[in-house]
Amino acid sequence: MNCIIASTSTVHGSSYLGYFHDALTELFTGVKEIIFIPYARPGGISHKEYTKKAQEGLKFLNIDVVGLHEKENPKQAIENAQAIFTGGGNTFLLVSQLYKNDLMNNLSDKIKAGCAYLGTSAGSNICGKTMHTTNDMPIVHPPLFDTLGLFPFNINPHYLDPDPNSTHKGETRETRIKEFQQQHKIPVVGLREGSWIRIKDQDLVLKGDLNARVFIPQKEAIEVKPNHSFKNLS
Amino acid sequence: MNCIIASTSTVHGSSYLGYFHDALTELFTGVKEIIFIPYARPGGISHKEYTKKAQEGLKFLNIDVVGLHEKENPKQAIENAQAIFTGGGNTFLLVSQLYKNDLMNNLSDKIKAGCAYLGTSAGSNICGKTMHTTNDMPIVHPPLFDTLGLFPFNINPHYLDPDPNSTHKGETRETRIKEFQQQHKIPVVGLREGSWIRIKDQDLVLKGDLNARVFIPQKEAIEVKPNHSFKNLS
C-alpha cells in the first residue's frame, strides 16, 4: 500500500494541508489526477465547495483534483483512480455515503492494490477496521460501522490528552476508547494533531513530531515515538 | 409527565447527584421504589456496580432503588414501575440495550402516562426525538437512533461553549449541532452541566443557575435563562 493517514488536515497556525507538504509531494509522485471524496462535508459545506477547498490546498502539487461527486459512475471512477484523497468532516456522513454508493469494498480493494491514498481526520478514521472510535456526532445512521480495514486496528484522530485543569464531566478520550475496548477487542492508535501514519508496502510508520498513544485491549495505554512501526499491531 | 432531564449526574465539586437533592426529593415524593436502568455503563462498569452507585447517590431519599437487570421480565418491571431513573454513560450502549430488550416503546408510553422519571446525561439524551446529538463515542451500533420522543426536540447534554484559547482542530459543539441540523430539522437544547429541564404535566422549564443554548434549524442559536419554558419549542 501507499498511504498517508493523517490525524488532521490543519494544525494550529498552518494553512489547510500546509503542515506536511513534503510528505504529500512524496506520496503523490508521478500522479496526474487525484480523486477527492468530499462526502464528510465539514461544517455541512457542499461537495462542490469542499472539492474547491481541496483543490486549493493541493495546488502546490500541480496535479488535477476532481471531486468524486462530479463523476457519473463513482464506482468506475474509484476503479480507474490513480490517487485518492478523502477529506475530514463527519465520519457518520462519510460512511453512510460510501455505503449508499456501494463504494466501501471497491475503495478498500483499490487502496490495498497500491493506489496512492491520503486520508485526513474522518478520511483516516475509515481506514481502520471500524468507525467505532470516531469523535464525531452521529448526525446520520450508517447501516454498518465497518470501514476499509486497511490494517487490523482502529484510528482515533485528533487524539486529545485529558486536561488536568478541566472541571467538565464529559468523558475523557481515554475513557471513551477503553469503553470501546470493553465491547470490541481491537487496538486503537490515538493520533495527535500533526501526526500521520505513512503506509508503504508492508510497513506502517508514525510520522510527524509527536508521540502517538496506543491502546491495546485490557492493557495500559502506551506512548510510541515518531518512526515507530505499527506493522505488528493487531 | 413528571420528569427531571439533567445534563449531568455530577458537577465539579459535588458528589454523585449531590447538586440537586431538593429537586430529586420533590420529583420522587410518595415513591416507594425506583427502577434504575444501568445500561449506559459509564467507564464500562457492570450493571451491578452501577446500580450500587445509584443506590448510594439516592440514599438520602430513603427509597428502594432496584436495578432493571435484576428483574426477570424487564418489560413487566417497566410497566409496573412507580418511578424510573436512567443513568448516564454511553448512549449507544444504552439505546442498543433498550432496543435489544424491546423496551423503547414501553418506556416512552410509561413516562408519557406520568411515571416519575429522572434522566442524567445519556439518560436525558434518550428523552428527545433521537440520539443524533449525543457526544458519546459510537462503541456499538444501535439498530435505530430514534429514542423516547417525550418532546419534539433533542437534548445535547454536557453542553460546552467553544474555548477561545483552544488550538485543537476538532469541531466545536456548536458546529456539530449545526451539522446535525443540516440533516434533520429538529431543534436542539444544549444543557450546560448543572442545568436540568423540569417537566411537569404540560410544561417544560429550565432549572439550575445557568442559561441553556437553543438551536433552531437555519437560525442563529439563542441563550435562554433559568425558568424559560420549552413548551412551544418544536
Tab-separated table of C-alpha atoms in Angstrom:
chain	number	residue	atom	x	y	z
A	1	MET	CA	0.000	0.000	0.000
A	2	ASN	CA	0.940	3.656	-0.373
A	3	CYS	CA	-0.958	5.873	2.078
A	4	ILE	CA	-0.826	8.822	4.407
A	5	ILE	CA	-3.307	8.512	7.275
A	6	ALA	CA	-3.293	11.928	8.957
A	7	SER	CA	-4.889	12.930	12.242
A	8	THR	CA	-5.984	16.299	10.870
A	9	SER	CA	-5.879	18.400	7.708
A	10	THR	CA	-4.795	21.514	9.559
A	11	VAL	CA	-2.741	22.231	12.660
A	12	HIS	CA	-2.919	25.427	14.690
A	13	GLY	CA	-1.179	28.191	12.751
A	14	SER	CA	-0.881	26.317	9.425
A	15	SER	CA	-2.947	26.564	6.244
A	16	TYR	CA	-5.146	23.676	5.022
A	17	LEU	CA	-2.784	20.700	4.454
A	18	GLY	CA	0.099	23.149	4.915
A	19	TYR	CA	1.998	21.343	7.663
A	20	PHE	CA	3.058	18.253	5.677
A	21	HIS	CA	3.653	19.442	2.104
A	22	ASP	CA	6.843	17.402	1.747
A	23	ALA	CA	5.114	14.166	2.708
A	24	LEU	CA	2.275	14.878	0.241
A	25	THR	CA	4.729	15.644	-2.555
A	26	GLU	CA	6.374	12.275	-1.972
A	27	LEU	CA	3.061	10.384	-1.724
A	28	PHE	CA	1.710	11.765	-4.998
A	29	THR	CA	4.917	11.494	-7.069
A	30	GLY	CA	4.079	10.693	-10.692
A	31	VAL	CA	0.323	11.178	-10.184
A	32	LYS	CA	-1.646	13.161	-12.811
A	33	GLU	CA	-5.109	13.213	-11.190
A	34	ILE	CA	-6.375	12.854	-7.610
A	35	ILE	CA	-9.975	11.816	-6.970
A	36	PHE	CA	-11.281	13.761	-3.976
A	37	ILE	CA	-14.038	12.196	-1.829
A	38	PRO	CA	-15.957	15.155	-0.332
A	39	TYR	CA	-18.682	13.127	1.430
A	40	ALA	CA	-17.759	14.080	5.030
A	41	ARG	CA	-18.811	17.723	4.414
A	42	PRO	CA	-17.164	19.586	7.337
A	43	GLY	CA	-19.488	22.228	8.754
A	44	GLY	CA	-22.104	20.979	6.283
A	45	ILE	CA	-20.464	22.605	3.221
A	46	SER	CA	-21.467	21.240	-0.197
A	47	HIS	CA	-19.490	18.647	-2.149
A	48	LYS	CA	-18.624	21.376	-4.646
A	49	GLU	CA	-17.352	23.849	-2.038
A	50	TYR	CA	-15.368	21.143	-0.287
A	51	THR	CA	-13.737	20.000	-3.528
A	52	LYS	CA	-12.719	23.606	-4.205
A	53	LYS	CA	-11.061	23.731	-0.784
A	54	ALA	CA	-9.141	20.509	-1.527
A	55	GLN	CA	-8.077	21.864	-4.925
A	56	GLU	CA	-6.703	24.996	-3.285
A	57	GLY	CA	-4.939	23.042	-0.544
A	58	LEU	CA	-3.246	20.756	-3.109
A	59	LYS	CA	-2.496	23.472	-5.670
A	60	PHE	CA	1.214	23.363	-4.751
A	61	LEU	CA	1.390	19.851	-6.269
A	62	ASN	CA	0.285	20.923	-9.757
A	63	ILE	CA	-1.962	17.853	-10.061
A	64	ASP	CA	-5.641	17.847	-11.152
A	65	VAL	CA	-8.038	17.286	-8.254
A	66	VAL	CA	-11.518	16.077	-9.254
A	67	GLY	CA	-14.495	15.646	-6.909
A	68	LEU	CA	-15.983	12.146	-6.865
A	69	HIS	CA	-19.481	13.725	-6.849
A	70	GLU	CA	-18.779	15.043	-10.369
A	71	LYS	CA	-18.298	11.542	-11.744
A	72	GLU	CA	-21.318	9.931	-13.372
A	73	ASN	CA	-20.212	6.494	-12.198
A	74	PRO	CA	-18.397	6.843	-8.842
A	75	LYS	CA	-17.601	3.128	-8.678
A	76	GLN	CA	-15.880	3.256	-12.040
A	77	ALA	CA	-14.070	6.436	-11.023
A	78	ILE	CA	-12.629	4.700	-7.962
A	79	GLU	CA	-11.624	1.707	-10.052
A	80	ASN	CA	-9.806	3.925	-12.563
A	81	ALA	CA	-8.244	6.268	-9.976
A	82	GLN	CA	-4.536	6.962	-9.920
A	83	ALA	CA	-4.729	8.525	-6.453
A	84	ILE	CA	-7.488	9.207	-3.897
A	85	PHE	CA	-7.920	11.764	-1.108
A	86	THR	CA	-10.740	11.522	1.445
A	87	GLY	CA	-11.185	14.738	3.425
A	88	GLY	CA	-12.361	15.127	7.015
A	89	GLY	CA	-15.709	16.231	8.371
A	90	ASN	CA	-18.389	13.962	9.774
A	91	THR	CA	-17.481	10.257	9.743
A	92	PHE	CA	-21.132	9.129	10.010
A	93	LEU	CA	-21.998	11.104	6.879
A	94	LEU	CA	-18.912	9.826	5.045
A	95	VAL	CA	-19.557	6.167	5.885
A	96	SER	CA	-23.286	6.443	5.093
A	97	GLN	CA	-22.499	7.926	1.701
A	98	LEU	CA	-19.854	5.295	0.924
A	99	TYR	CA	-22.368	2.541	1.685
A	100	LYS	CA	-25.163	4.336	-0.187
A	101	ASN	CA	-22.986	4.431	-3.301
A	102	ASP	CA	-21.751	0.880	-2.654
A	103	LEU	CA	-18.131	2.043	-2.632
A	104	MET	CA	-16.743	0.657	0.645
A	105	ASN	CA	-15.408	-2.613	-0.776
A	106	ASN	CA	-14.176	-1.083	-4.015
A	107	LEU	CA	-12.291	1.651	-2.194
A	108	SER	CA	-10.716	-0.877	0.164
A	109	ASP	CA	-9.649	-3.170	-2.695
A	110	LYS	CA	-8.264	-0.258	-4.680
A	111	ILE	CA	-6.091	1.038	-1.805
A	112	LYS	CA	-4.919	-2.474	-0.912
A	113	ALA	CA	-3.842	-2.876	-4.546
A	114	GLY	CA	-1.477	0.090	-4.133
A	115	CYS	CA	-3.411	3.185	-5.224
A	116	ALA	CA	-1.944	6.290	-3.525
A	117	TYR	CA	-4.302	7.347	-0.728
A	118	LEU	CA	-4.463	10.365	1.549
A	119	GLY	CA	-6.895	10.464	4.459
A	120	THR	CA	-7.322	13.282	6.950
A	121	SER	CA	-9.450	13.035	10.110
A	122	ALA	CA	-12.691	11.235	9.049
A	123	GLY	CA	-10.823	10.117	5.909
A	124	SER	CA	-8.287	8.433	8.222
A	125	ASN	CA	-10.870	7.080	10.621
A	126	ILE	CA	-12.354	4.948	7.827
A	127	CYS	CA	-9.012	3.245	7.176
A	128	GLY	CA	-9.253	1.124	10.334
A	129	LYS	CA	-11.409	-1.920	10.958
A	130	THR	CA	-14.411	0.120	12.127
A	131	MET	CA	-15.542	3.700	12.710
A	132	HIS	CA	-16.429	2.924	16.345
A	133	THR	CA	-13.614	5.231	17.559
A	134	THR	CA	-14.628	8.405	15.734
A	135	ASN	CA	-15.112	11.590	17.787
A	136	ASP	CA	-17.946	12.819	15.584
A	137	MET	CA	-21.589	13.422	16.337
A	138	PRO	CA	-23.885	10.688	14.927
A	139	ILE	CA	-25.864	13.044	12.683
A	140	VAL	CA	-26.950	10.214	10.350
A	141	HIS	CA	-27.287	6.440	10.859
A	142	PRO	CA	-24.928	4.346	8.700
A	143	PRO	CA	-26.116	0.780	8.001
A	144	LEU	CA	-22.808	-0.580	9.384
A	145	PHE	CA	-19.817	0.781	11.279
A	146	ASP	CA	-17.355	-1.480	9.412
A	147	THR	CA	-14.883	0.509	7.351
A	148	LEU	CA	-11.971	-0.065	4.943
A	149	GLY	CA	-9.930	-2.400	7.146
A	150	LEU	CA	-6.559	-1.487	5.656
A	151	PHE	CA	-4.963	-2.642	8.935
A	152	PRO	CA	-6.177	-4.665	11.939
A	153	PHE	CA	-6.611	-1.724	14.338
A	154	ASN	CA	-8.632	1.480	14.623
A	155	ILE	CA	-7.650	5.142	14.440
A	156	ASN	CA	-8.715	7.834	16.866
A	157	PRO	CA	-7.859	11.066	15.060
A	158	HIS	CA	-7.470	14.451	16.823
A	159	TYR	CA	-6.376	12.487	19.889
A	160	LEU	CA	-6.651	14.712	22.970
A	161	ASP	CA	-4.923	14.238	26.307
A	162	PRO	CA	-7.042	14.794	29.422
A	163	ASP	CA	-6.905	18.413	30.600
A	164	PRO	CA	-5.835	18.296	34.272
A	165	ASN	CA	-7.496	21.683	34.875
A	166	SER	CA	-10.847	20.774	33.329
A	167	THR	CA	-13.942	20.903	35.539
A	168	HIS	CA	-16.099	19.383	32.753
A	169	LYS	CA	-17.685	15.999	33.491
A	170	GLY	CA	-17.856	14.629	29.932
A	171	GLU	CA	-15.697	11.505	29.443
A	172	THR	CA	-12.019	11.899	28.515
A	173	ARG	CA	-10.882	10.458	25.196
A	174	GLU	CA	-9.013	7.688	27.007
A	175	THR	CA	-12.160	6.688	28.941
A	176	ARG	CA	-14.136	6.540	25.696
A	177	ILE	CA	-11.545	4.352	23.981
A	178	LYS	CA	-11.456	1.996	26.961
A	179	GLU	CA	-15.270	1.752	26.896
A	180	PHE	CA	-14.963	0.804	23.205
A	181	GLN	CA	-12.430	-1.896	24.034
A	182	GLN	CA	-14.798	-3.463	26.558
A	183	GLN	CA	-17.068	-4.107	23.585
A	184	HIS	CA	-14.501	-4.953	20.887
A	185	LYS	CA	-11.016	-6.422	21.212
A	186	ILE	CA	-9.499	-4.056	18.650
A	187	PRO	CA	-6.326	-1.991	19.268
A	188	VAL	CA	-6.623	1.776	18.789
A	189	VAL	CA	-3.980	4.302	17.767
A	190	GLY	CA	-4.667	7.781	19.153
A	191	LEU	CA	-3.070	10.123	16.593
A	192	ARG	CA	-2.397	13.635	17.898
A	193	GLU	CA	-2.905	16.596	15.563
A	194	GLY	CA	0.215	16.928	13.414
A	195	SER	CA	0.898	13.166	13.334
A	196	TRP	CA	0.279	10.765	10.487
A	197	ILE	CA	0.910	7.127	9.615
A	198	ARG	CA	2.911	6.529	6.469
A	199	ILE	CA	1.983	3.193	4.924
A	200	LYS	CA	4.453	1.990	2.318
A	201	ASP	CA	4.265	-1.546	1.025
A	202	GLN	CA	4.056	-3.688	4.187
A	203	ASP	CA	5.151	-1.078	6.723
A	204	LEU	CA	3.133	1.437	8.759
A	205	VAL	CA	5.252	4.117	10.432
A	206	LEU	CA	4.375	7.048	12.720
A	207	LYS	CA	5.416	10.388	11.225
A	208	GLY	CA	5.360	13.999	12.468
A	209	ASP	CA	6.959	15.391	15.611
A	210	LEU	CA	4.637	13.967	18.262
A	211	ASN	CA	4.213	10.662	20.047
A	212	ALA	CA	1.069	8.595	19.468
A	213	ARG	CA	-0.903	6.795	22.172
A	214	VAL	CA	-1.571	3.098	21.614
A	215	PHE	CA	-4.450	1.303	23.332
A	216	ILE	CA	-4.354	-2.485	23.423
A	217	PRO	CA	-7.429	-4.131	24.982
A	218	GLN	CA	-7.022	-4.986	28.661
A	219	LYS	CA	-3.573	-3.350	28.861
A	220	GLU	CA	-2.331	0.037	29.998
A	221	ALA	CA	-2.086	2.550	27.145
A	222	ILE	CA	1.462	3.239	25.921
A	223	GLU	CA	3.202	6.134	24.191
A	224	VAL	CA	5.165	5.457	20.998
A	225	LYS	CA	7.635	7.823	19.331
A	226	PRO	CA	7.923	9.117	15.757
A	227	ASN	CA	9.216	6.415	13.386
A	228	HIS	CA	7.556	3.702	15.485
A	229	SER	CA	6.256	0.883	13.273
A	230	PHE	CA	2.668	-0.365	13.715
A	231	LYS	CA	3.399	-3.377	11.500
A	232	ASN	CA	2.854	-5.880	14.302
A	233	LEU	CA	-0.109	-4.163	15.965
A	234	SER	CA	-3.144	-6.430	15.843
B	1	MET	CA	-45.472	13.998	32.630
B	2	ASN	CA	-43.263	14.246	35.715
B	3	CYS	CA	-39.562	14.283	34.819
B	4	ILE	CA	-36.170	15.719	35.520
B	5	ILE	CA	-33.922	15.729	32.452
B	6	ALA	CA	-30.474	16.636	33.760
B	7	SER	CA	-27.364	17.492	31.763
B	8	THR	CA	-25.113	15.585	34.144
B	9	SER	CA	-25.217	13.485	37.315
B	10	THR	CA	-22.316	15.322	38.893
B	11	VAL	CA	-20.958	18.852	38.721
B	12	HIS	CA	-17.405	19.851	39.603
B	13	GLY	CA	-17.003	19.739	43.384
B	14	SER	CA	-20.295	17.914	44.138
B	15	SER	CA	-20.961	14.274	44.958
B	16	TYR	CA	-22.907	11.974	42.600
B	17	LEU	CA	-26.398	13.552	42.209
B	18	GLY	CA	-25.423	15.902	45.063
B	19	TYR	CA	-26.097	19.239	43.375
B	20	PHE	CA	-29.887	18.923	43.017
B	21	HIS	CA	-31.099	16.976	46.054
B	22	ASP	CA	-34.084	19.293	46.588
B	23	ALA	CA	-35.344	18.785	43.049
B	24	LEU	CA	-34.981	14.993	43.376
B	25	THR	CA	-36.827	14.976	46.696
B	26	GLU	CA	-39.715	16.809	45.054
B	27	LEU	CA	-39.711	14.571	41.939
B	28	PHE	CA	-39.858	11.335	43.929
B	29	THR	CA	-42.402	12.440	46.575
B	30	GLY	CA	-44.592	9.492	47.602
B	31	VAL	CA	-42.477	6.959	45.667
B	32	LYS	CA	-41.571	3.636	47.379
B	33	GLU	CA	-39.336	2.081	44.683
B	34	ILE	CA	-37.242	3.450	41.846
B	35	ILE	CA	-36.273	1.212	38.935
B	36	PHE	CA	-32.721	2.052	37.860
B	37	ILE	CA	-31.713	1.462	34.234
B	38	PRO	CA	-27.925	0.803	34.331
B	39	TYR	CA	-27.486	0.006	30.618
B	40	ALA	CA	-25.228	3.001	29.750
B	41	ARG	CA	-22.375	1.584	31.911
B	42	PRO	CA	-20.073	4.629	32.368
B	43	GLY	CA	-16.429	3.642	32.108
B	44	GLY	CA	-17.646	0.130	31.278
B	45	ILE	CA	-18.659	-0.728	34.879
B	46	SER	CA	-21.085	-3.638	35.341
B	47	HIS	CA	-24.867	-3.265	35.753
B	48	LYS	CA	-24.443	-4.389	39.359
B	49	GLU	CA	-21.704	-1.884	40.208
B	50	TYR	CA	-23.599	0.929	38.518
B	51	THR	CA	-26.799	0.124	40.399
B	52	LYS	CA	-24.843	0.241	43.654
B	53	LYS	CA	-23.602	3.700	42.722
B	54	ALA	CA	-27.178	4.873	42.038
B	55	GLN	CA	-28.352	3.383	45.339
B	56	GLU	CA	-25.658	5.299	47.195
B	57	GLY	CA	-26.399	8.545	45.358
B	58	LEU	CA	-30.134	8.287	46.158
B	59	LYS	CA	-29.716	7.028	49.745
B	60	PHE	CA	-30.765	10.438	51.101
B	61	LEU	CA	-34.282	9.799	49.721
B	62	ASN	CA	-34.872	6.636	51.753
B	63	ILE	CA	-36.474	4.909	48.757
B	64	ASP	CA	-35.605	1.427	47.425
B	65	VAL	CA	-33.565	1.526	44.191
B	66	VAL	CA	-33.648	-1.696	42.144
B	67	GLY	CA	-31.574	-2.393	39.025
B	68	LEU	CA	-33.609	-3.275	35.928
B	69	HIS	CA	-31.057	-6.018	35.118
B	70	GLU	CA	-32.163	-7.855	38.284
B	71	LYS	CA	-35.723	-8.181	37.011
B	72	GLU	CA	-36.603	-11.415	35.268
B	73	ASN	CA	-39.025	-9.609	32.977
B	74	PRO	CA	-37.712	-6.074	32.316
B	75	LYS	CA	-40.746	-5.147	30.207
B	76	GLN	CA	-43.094	-6.041	33.042
B	77	ALA	CA	-40.858	-4.197	35.512
B	78	ILE	CA	-41.130	-1.016	33.442
B	79	GLU	CA	-44.885	-1.430	33.166
B	80	ASN	CA	-45.231	-1.838	36.957
B	81	ALA	CA	-42.727	0.893	37.883
B	82	GLN	CA	-43.619	3.700	40.230
B	83	ALA	CA	-40.531	5.714	39.245
B	84	ILE	CA	-37.612	5.248	36.847
B	85	PHE	CA	-34.047	6.583	36.746
B	86	THR	CA	-31.792	6.133	33.718
B	87	GLY	CA	-28.148	6.905	34.485
B	88	GLY	CA	-25.512	8.320	32.148
B	89	GLY	CA	-22.670	6.603	30.384
B	90	ASN	CA	-22.582	5.606	26.725
B	91	THR	CA	-25.757	6.499	24.803
B	92	PHE	CA	-25.033	3.980	22.023
B	93	LEU	CA	-24.847	1.166	24.576
B	94	LEU	CA	-27.983	2.383	26.356
B	95	VAL	CA	-30.056	2.663	23.181
B	96	SER	CA	-28.803	-0.686	21.832
B	97	GLN	CA	-29.785	-2.389	25.077
B	98	LEU	CA	-33.216	-0.725	25.177
B	99	TYR	CA	-33.908	-1.984	21.650
B	100	LYS	CA	-32.448	-5.427	22.382
B	101	ASN	CA	-34.856	-5.802	25.303
B	102	ASP	CA	-37.690	-4.241	23.269
B	103	LEU	CA	-38.206	-1.546	25.912
B	104	MET	CA	-38.083	1.717	23.942
B	105	ASN	CA	-41.827	1.989	23.283
B	106	ASN	CA	-42.849	0.733	26.728
B	107	LEU	CA	-40.562	3.178	28.469
B	108	SER	CA	-41.853	6.054	26.359
B	109	ASP	CA	-45.509	5.135	26.994
B	110	LYS	CA	-44.881	4.726	30.708
B	111	ILE	CA	-43.250	8.156	31.117
B	112	LYS	CA	-45.884	9.840	28.938
B	113	ALA	CA	-48.517	8.310	31.231
B	114	GLY	CA	-46.975	10.195	34.188
B	115	CYS	CA	-44.455	7.825	35.801
B	116	ALA	CA	-41.802	9.857	37.644
B	117	TYR	CA	-38.611	9.841	35.560
B	118	LEU	CA	-35.064	11.006	36.189
B	119	GLY	CA	-32.535	11.068	33.393
B	120	THR	CA	-28.911	12.189	33.621
B	121	SER	CA	-26.615	12.642	30.630
B	122	ALA	CA	-27.257	9.612	28.328
B	123	GLY	CA	-30.490	9.068	30.309
B	124	SER	CA	-31.546	12.576	29.259
B	125	ASN	CA	-30.300	12.260	25.721
B	126	ILE	CA	-32.789	9.449	25.084
B	127	CYS	CA	-35.727	11.664	26.083
B	128	GLY	CA	-35.600	13.661	22.850
B	129	LYS	CA	-36.722	12.606	19.380
B	130	THR	CA	-33.405	10.975	18.504
B	131	MET	CA	-29.933	10.295	19.923
B	132	HIS	CA	-28.284	12.034	16.948
B	133	THR	CA	-26.994	14.802	19.264
B	134	THR	CA	-25.139	12.669	21.798
B	135	ASN	CA	-21.470	13.447	22.495
B	136	ASP	CA	-20.590	9.805	23.017
B	137	MET	CA	-18.307	7.500	21.096
B	138	PRO	CA	-20.214	5.004	18.881
B	139	ILE	CA	-18.832	1.910	20.611
B	140	VAL	CA	-21.768	-0.270	19.488
B	141	HIS	CA	-24.229	0.022	16.562
B	142	PRO	CA	-27.865	0.541	17.627
B	143	PRO	CA	-30.451	-0.599	15.059
B	144	LEU	CA	-32.066	2.877	15.151
B	145	PHE	CA	-31.209	6.298	16.559
B	146	ASP	CA	-34.873	7.066	17.410
B	147	THR	CA	-35.408	7.488	21.136
B	148	LEU	CA	-38.256	8.168	23.607
B	149	GLY	CA	-39.669	11.289	21.934
B	150	LEU	CA	-41.064	12.815	25.127
B	151	PHE	CA	-40.857	16.218	23.406
B	152	PRO	CA	-40.336	17.369	19.804
B	153	PHE	CA	-36.690	18.426	20.170
B	154	ASN	CA	-33.321	16.887	21.045
B	155	ILE	CA	-31.042	17.308	24.042
B	156	ASN	CA	-27.318	17.917	23.909
B	157	PRO	CA	-26.133	17.196	27.458
B	158	HIS	CA	-22.812	18.439	28.894
B	159	TYR	CA	-23.110	21.386	26.503
B	160	LEU	CA	-19.705	23.042	26.100
B	161	ASP	CA	-19.007	26.544	24.878
B	162	PRO	CA	-16.138	26.951	22.416
B	163	ASP	CA	-12.832	27.614	24.194
B	164	PRO	CA	-11.409	30.824	22.642
B	165	ASN	CA	-7.880	29.758	23.664
B	166	SER	CA	-8.064	26.273	22.166
B	167	THR	CA	-5.614	25.353	19.425
B	168	HIS	CA	-7.361	21.992	18.840
B	169	LYS	CA	-8.920	21.467	15.406
B	170	GLY	CA	-11.760	19.103	16.381
B	171	GLU	CA	-15.216	20.617	15.728
B	172	THR	CA	-16.833	22.761	18.424
B	173	ARG	CA	-20.097	21.541	19.903
B	174	GLU	CA	-21.981	24.299	18.077
B	175	THR	CA	-20.502	23.244	14.720
B	176	ARG	CA	-21.526	19.635	15.374
B	177	ILE	CA	-25.105	20.606	16.242
B	178	LYS	CA	-25.353	22.761	13.127
B	179	GLU	CA	-24.086	19.843	11.007
B	180	PHE	CA	-26.854	17.724	12.571
B	181	GLN	CA	-29.470	20.350	11.680
B	182	GLN	CA	-28.391	20.288	8.049
B	183	GLN	CA	-29.548	16.674	8.055
B	184	HIS	CA	-32.608	16.901	10.342
B	185	LYS	CA	-34.917	19.857	11.024
B	186	ILE	CA	-35.067	19.186	14.771
B	187	PRO	CA	-34.418	21.871	17.433
B	188	VAL	CA	-31.700	21.114	19.996
B	189	VAL	CA	-31.367	22.298	23.586
B	190	GLY	CA	-27.742	22.473	24.734
B	191	LEU	CA	-27.924	21.879	28.512
B	192	ARG	CA	-24.855	23.029	30.427
B	193	GLU	CA	-23.629	20.948	33.364
B	194	GLY	CA	-25.729	21.892	36.404
B	195	SER	CA	-28.885	22.576	34.351
B	196	TRP	CA	-31.962	20.395	34.034
B	197	ILE	CA	-35.399	20.528	32.476
B	198	ARG	CA	-38.286	20.026	34.859
B	199	ILE	CA	-41.256	18.517	33.044
B	200	LYS	CA	-44.479	18.761	34.995
B	201	ASP	CA	-47.769	17.996	33.279
B	202	GLN	CA	-47.669	20.023	30.067
B	203	ASP	CA	-44.777	22.344	30.935
B	204	LEU	CA	-41.016	22.001	30.410
B	205	VAL	CA	-38.955	24.536	32.338
B	206	LEU	CA	-35.192	25.175	32.531
B	207	LYS	CA	-33.856	24.802	36.079
B	208	GLY	CA	-30.454	25.349	37.710
B	209	ASP	CA	-28.371	28.522	37.725
B	210	LEU	CA	-27.151	28.570	34.127
B	211	ASN	CA	-28.550	29.611	30.765
B	212	ALA	CA	-29.200	26.985	28.094
B	213	ARG	CA	-28.372	27.357	24.392
B	214	VAL	CA	-31.195	26.702	21.944
B	215	PHE	CA	-30.531	25.749	18.326
B	216	ILE	CA	-33.383	26.103	15.865
B	217	PRO	CA	-32.604	24.873	12.336
B	218	GLN	CA	-31.482	27.630	9.962
B	219	LYS	CA	-31.489	30.275	12.722
B	220	GLU	CA	-28.821	31.769	14.953
B	221	ALA	CA	-28.513	29.950	18.285
B	222	ILE	CA	-30.015	31.796	21.256
B	223	GLU	CA	-29.412	31.810	25.011
B	224	VAL	CA	-32.353	31.275	27.362
B	225	LYS	CA	-32.402	31.914	31.113
B	226	PRO	CA	-33.414	29.716	34.065
B	227	ASN	CA	-37.209	29.313	34.278
B	228	HIS	CA	-37.512	29.579	30.495
B	229	SER	CA	-40.299	27.333	29.186
B	230	PHE	CA	-39.609	24.980	26.252
B	231	LYS	CA	-43.330	24.266	25.893
B	232	ASN	CA	-43.545	25.821	22.440
B	233	LEU	CA	-40.215	24.557	21.091
B	234	SER	CA	-40.812	22.305	18.093
